[in-house]
mmCIF file of C-alpha atoms in Angstrom:
data_model
loop_
_atom_site.group_PDB
_atom_site.id
_atom_site.type_symbol
_atom_site.label_atom_id
_atom_site.label_comp_id
_atom_site.label_asym_id
_atom_site.label_seq_id
_atom_site.Cartn_x
_atom_site.Cartn_y
_atom_site.Cartn_z
ATOM 1 C CA VAL E 1 -13.294 -18.764 -63.979
ATOM 2 C CA THR E 2 -12.062 -18.478 -60.953
ATOM 3 C CA SER E 3 -13.964 -18.284 -58.205
ATOM 4 C CA ARG E 4 -13.849 -16.068 -54.760
ATOM 5 C CA SER E 5 -15.001 -17.174 -51.517
ATOM 6 C CA PRO E 6 -17.677 -14.748 -50.776
ATOM 7 C CA SER E 7 -16.786 -12.111 -47.945
ATOM 8 C CA ILE E 8 -18.276 -12.808 -44.420
ATOM 9 C CA HIS E 9 -18.791 -9.754 -42.445
ATOM 10 C CA ARG E 10 -18.779 -10.196 -38.640
ATOM 11 C CA LEU E 11 -20.729 -7.817 -36.867
ATOM 12 C CA ARG E 12 -19.045 -6.060 -34.118
ATOM 13 C CA TYR E 13 -20.343 -5.467 -31.076
ATOM 14 C CA PRO E 14 -18.661 -3.010 -28.733
ATOM 15 C CA PRO E 15 -17.604 -4.378 -25.491
ATOM 16 C CA VAL E 16 -20.147 -4.694 -22.390
ATOM 17 C CA VAL E 17 -18.853 -1.569 -20.292
ATOM 18 C CA LYS E 18 -18.460 -2.662 -16.727
ATOM 19 C CA LYS E 19 -20.108 -0.763 -14.274
ATOM 20 C CA ILE E 20 -18.100 0.261 -10.563
ATOM 21 C CA ALA E 21 -19.067 1.342 -7.530
ATOM 22 C CA VAL E 22 -16.829 2.735 -5.027
ATOM 23 C CA VAL E 23 -18.348 3.859 -1.467
ATOM 24 C CA ILE E 24 -15.813 5.564 0.303
ATOM 25 C CA PRO E 25 -17.439 5.971 4.083
ATOM 26 C CA THR E 26 -16.456 9.160 6.600
ATOM 27 C CA ILE E 27 -17.350 10.723 9.386
ATOM 28 C CA LEU E 28 -15.127 13.907 8.467
ATOM 29 C CA ASN E 29 -12.812 13.292 11.179
ATOM 30 C CA ARG E 30 -9.967 13.917 9.328
ATOM 31 C CA PRO E 31 -10.983 16.060 6.381
ATOM 32 C CA GLU E 32 -7.663 16.680 5.170
ATOM 33 C CA TYR E 33 -7.646 13.322 3.763
ATOM 34 C CA LEU E 34 -11.533 12.797 2.131
ATOM 35 C CA PRO E 35 -10.458 14.922 -1.142
ATOM 36 C CA THR E 36 -7.277 13.068 -1.503
ATOM 37 C CA ALA E 37 -9.232 9.639 -1.315
ATOM 38 C CA TYR E 38 -12.001 10.791 -3.681
ATOM 39 C CA HIS E 39 -9.606 12.031 -6.316
ATOM 40 C CA SER E 40 -7.665 9.231 -6.333
ATOM 41 C CA VAL E 41 -10.657 7.305 -7.258
ATOM 42 C CA LEU E 42 -12.275 9.722 -9.631
ATOM 43 C CA SER E 43 -8.609 9.772 -11.210
ATOM 44 C CA GLN E 44 -9.318 5.940 -12.458
ATOM 45 C CA GLU E 45 -8.581 4.980 -15.517
ATOM 46 C CA GLY E 46 -10.134 1.753 -17.979
ATOM 47 C CA ASP E 47 -13.129 0.685 -19.444
ATOM 48 C CA PHE E 48 -15.655 1.031 -16.957
ATOM 49 C CA GLU E 49 -18.282 2.926 -16.068
ATOM 50 C CA LEU E 50 -17.473 4.604 -11.978
ATOM 51 C CA LYS E 51 -19.775 6.119 -9.814
ATOM 52 C CA ILE E 52 -18.465 7.329 -6.248
ATOM 53 C CA PHE E 53 -20.397 7.082 -2.569
ATOM 54 C CA VAL E 54 -19.601 9.101 -0.259
ATOM 55 C CA GLY E 55 -21.632 7.476 3.233
ATOM 56 C CA CYS E 56 -21.523 10.108 6.399
ATOM 57 C CA PRO E 57 -23.277 11.342 8.937
ATOM 58 C CA ASP E 58 -26.231 13.619 8.788
ATOM 59 C CA ASN E 59 -24.144 16.986 10.337
ATOM 60 C CA VAL E 60 -21.565 16.920 7.500
ATOM 61 C CA ALA E 61 -23.934 15.780 4.453
ATOM 62 C CA GLU E 62 -23.249 19.019 2.744
ATOM 63 C CA LYS E 63 -19.514 19.345 3.448
ATOM 64 C CA ILE E 64 -19.113 16.121 1.490
ATOM 65 C CA SER E 65 -21.067 17.950 -1.294
ATOM 66 C CA ASN E 66 -18.349 20.686 -1.247
ATOM 67 C CA ILE E 67 -15.322 18.265 -1.069
ATOM 68 C CA ALA E 68 -16.850 15.552 -3.509
ATOM 69 C CA PRO E 69 -19.570 17.154 -6.096
ATOM 70 C CA GLN E 70 -19.577 13.563 -8.570
ATOM 71 C CA ALA E 71 -19.987 11.974 -5.787
ATOM 72 C CA VAL E 72 -23.532 10.667 -4.639
ATOM 73 C CA VAL E 73 -23.825 10.951 -0.843
ATOM 74 C CA LEU E 74 -25.266 8.558 1.559
ATOM 75 C CA LYS E 75 -26.482 9.552 4.803
ATOM 76 C CA GLU E 76 -25.425 6.392 7.312
ATOM 77 C CA ALA E 77 -28.184 5.045 9.709
ATOM 78 C CA GLU E 78 -27.943 6.777 13.124
ATOM 79 C CA SER E 79 -27.457 3.348 14.804
ATOM 80 C CA GLY E 80 -25.185 0.435 14.487
ATOM 81 C CA GLY E 81 -20.919 0.459 13.949
ATOM 82 C CA LEU E 82 -19.009 0.893 11.017
ATOM 83 C CA GLY E 83 -19.717 -2.823 9.627
ATOM 84 C CA THR E 84 -23.126 -2.369 10.258
ATOM 85 C CA LYS E 85 -23.417 1.164 8.113
ATOM 86 C CA LEU E 86 -20.958 -0.382 5.600
ATOM 87 C CA ASP E 87 -22.913 -2.642 4.764
ATOM 88 C CA GLY E 88 -26.054 -0.556 4.193
ATOM 89 C CA PHE E 89 -24.071 1.574 1.925
ATOM 90 C CA LEU E 90 -23.146 -1.496 -0.104
ATOM 91 C CA LYS E 91 -25.920 -2.790 -0.387
ATOM 92 C CA ILE E 92 -27.514 1.049 -2.139
ATOM 93 C CA ALA E 93 -24.183 0.816 -4.368
ATOM 94 C CA GLY E 94 -23.970 -1.838 -5.271
ATOM 95 C CA GLN E 95 -27.457 -2.015 -6.782
ATOM 96 C CA GLU E 96 -26.761 -1.136 -10.036
ATOM 97 C CA SER E 97 -22.972 -2.145 -10.348
ATOM 98 C CA ASP E 98 -21.570 -5.290 -11.557
ATOM 99 C CA TYR E 99 -18.134 -4.890 -9.168
ATOM 100 C CA LEU E 100 -18.364 -3.012 -5.740
ATOM 101 C CA ALA E 101 -15.430 -1.536 -3.567
ATOM 102 C CA TRP E 102 -15.064 0.578 -0.223
ATOM 103 C CA LEU E 103 -12.504 2.633 0.728
ATOM 104 C CA GLY E 104 -10.986 4.095 4.007
ATOM 105 C CA ASP E 105 -11.337 8.303 3.768
ATOM 106 C CA ASP E 106 -7.879 8.266 4.189
ATOM 107 C CA ASP E 107 -7.184 5.152 1.659
ATOM 108 C CA LEU E 108 -5.933 5.804 -2.253
ATOM 109 C CA LEU E 109 -5.760 4.011 -5.276
ATOM 110 C CA THR E 110 -3.404 3.816 -7.946
ATOM 111 C CA ILE E 111 -3.782 5.143 -10.879
ATOM 112 C CA ASP E 112 -4.604 1.160 -12.637
ATOM 113 C CA SER E 113 -6.358 -0.080 -9.923
ATOM 114 C CA LEU E 114 -9.698 -0.854 -10.522
ATOM 115 C CA GLU E 115 -8.583 -1.714 -13.922
ATOM 116 C CA THR E 116 -6.721 -4.094 -13.267
ATOM 117 C CA SER E 117 -8.864 -5.603 -10.442
ATOM 118 C CA SER E 118 -11.861 -5.893 -12.917
ATOM 119 C CA GLN E 119 -10.250 -7.086 -15.610
ATOM 120 C CA LEU E 120 -9.202 -9.964 -13.409
ATOM 121 C CA LEU E 121 -12.694 -10.525 -11.791
ATOM 122 C CA SER E 122 -13.963 -10.685 -15.350
ATOM 123 C CA ALA E 123 -11.366 -13.116 -16.552
ATOM 124 C CA ASN E 124 -12.041 -14.835 -13.373
ATOM 125 C CA PRO E 125 -16.274 -15.484 -13.766
ATOM 126 C CA LYS E 126 -16.011 -17.849 -10.680
ATOM 127 C CA ALA E 127 -13.994 -15.129 -8.555
ATOM 128 C CA SER E 128 -16.200 -12.928 -6.026
ATOM 129 C CA MET E 129 -13.648 -10.773 -5.363
ATOM 130 C CA VAL E 130 -10.047 -10.447 -5.934
ATOM 131 C CA PHE E 131 -7.025 -8.381 -3.637
ATOM 132 C CA GLY E 132 -3.740 -6.930 -4.372
ATOM 133 C CA GLY E 133 -1.224 -5.802 -2.078
ATOM 134 C CA CYS E 134 -0.797 -2.494 -0.368
ATOM 135 C CA ASP E 135 1.203 0.169 0.609
ATOM 136 C CA TYR E 136 1.159 1.669 3.988
ATOM 137 C CA ILE E 137 2.745 5.440 3.769
ATOM 138 C CA ASP E 138 2.772 8.298 5.602
ATOM 139 C CA GLU E 139 1.686 11.787 5.365
ATOM 140 C CA SER E 140 3.931 12.843 2.968
ATOM 141 C CA GLY E 141 3.556 9.814 0.554
ATOM 142 C CA ARG E 142 6.462 8.345 1.411
ATOM 143 C CA VAL E 143 5.897 3.922 1.473
ATOM 144 C CA ILE E 144 6.870 2.701 5.101
ATOM 145 C CA PHE E 145 5.743 -0.427 4.799
ATOM 146 C CA THR E 146 4.168 -2.654 2.091
ATOM 147 C CA ASN E 147 1.458 -5.080 2.400
ATOM 148 C CA ARG E 148 2.257 -8.364 0.164
ATOM 149 C CA SER E 149 -0.649 -10.818 1.545
ATOM 150 C CA GLY E 150 -1.354 -13.539 -1.454
ATOM 151 C CA ALA E 151 -3.451 -16.339 -1.756
ATOM 152 C CA TRP E 152 -2.418 -17.356 1.468
ATOM 153 C CA ALA E 153 -4.415 -14.434 3.091
ATOM 154 C CA SER E 154 -8.039 -15.930 1.737
ATOM 155 C CA ARG E 155 -7.351 -19.277 3.095
ATOM 156 C CA ILE E 156 -6.260 -18.565 6.677
ATOM 157 C CA LEU E 157 -9.456 -16.596 7.049
ATOM 158 C CA ASN E 158 -11.577 -19.347 8.924
ATOM 159 C CA PHE E 159 -9.187 -19.914 11.412
ATOM 160 C CA GLY E 160 -6.227 -16.779 11.727
ATOM 161 C CA PRO E 161 -6.467 -13.455 11.109
ATOM 162 C CA GLN E 162 -7.950 -11.213 8.043
ATOM 163 C CA LEU E 163 -4.912 -10.165 6.013
ATOM 164 C CA ILE E 164 -6.565 -9.039 2.881
ATOM 165 C CA PRO E 165 -5.898 -5.490 2.404
ATOM 166 C CA GLN E 166 -9.302 -3.990 1.948
ATOM 167 C CA PRO E 167 -7.939 -1.162 -0.470
ATOM 168 C CA GLY E 168 -6.747 -3.036 -2.848
ATOM 169 C CA SER E 169 -9.910 -5.332 -2.846
ATOM 170 C CA LEU E 170 -12.699 -5.489 -5.695
ATOM 171 C CA MET E 171 -15.991 -7.743 -5.279
#
């Protein structure tokens, strides 16, 4: 007589899909750039649910809806500077998101930016933000300068300049 170990059937749960919100604030004073920025976010690939928000003044909201049809259009407050308006946009966008980013209307994301950033944040639960390098490009897409700010950029925030590249960050 031989004995066999009983089969163990382990339940496999699907991975939890992270929700990422990206805010693109704009006043649409450089309309040629917004579609490219929007599509660089829309084309992100990875294991996450993506929601794009475009923040703008009331007078360009309809134009934004035509340029970025899948985005949620947020109308900005009438007073305050970019910091105040961005704070309001991020609060709204972050309500149902695990991760949050903002991208200038003249900035682009590399194809794996959000996947890489979200994986790093998931692997480091004590971290509140990650950031990477940032290429500065001309109107033809040629790299003219690369910001390679490393871990030291966050260490000098208390006494020096803010050198963390915003387009390469996720909170």
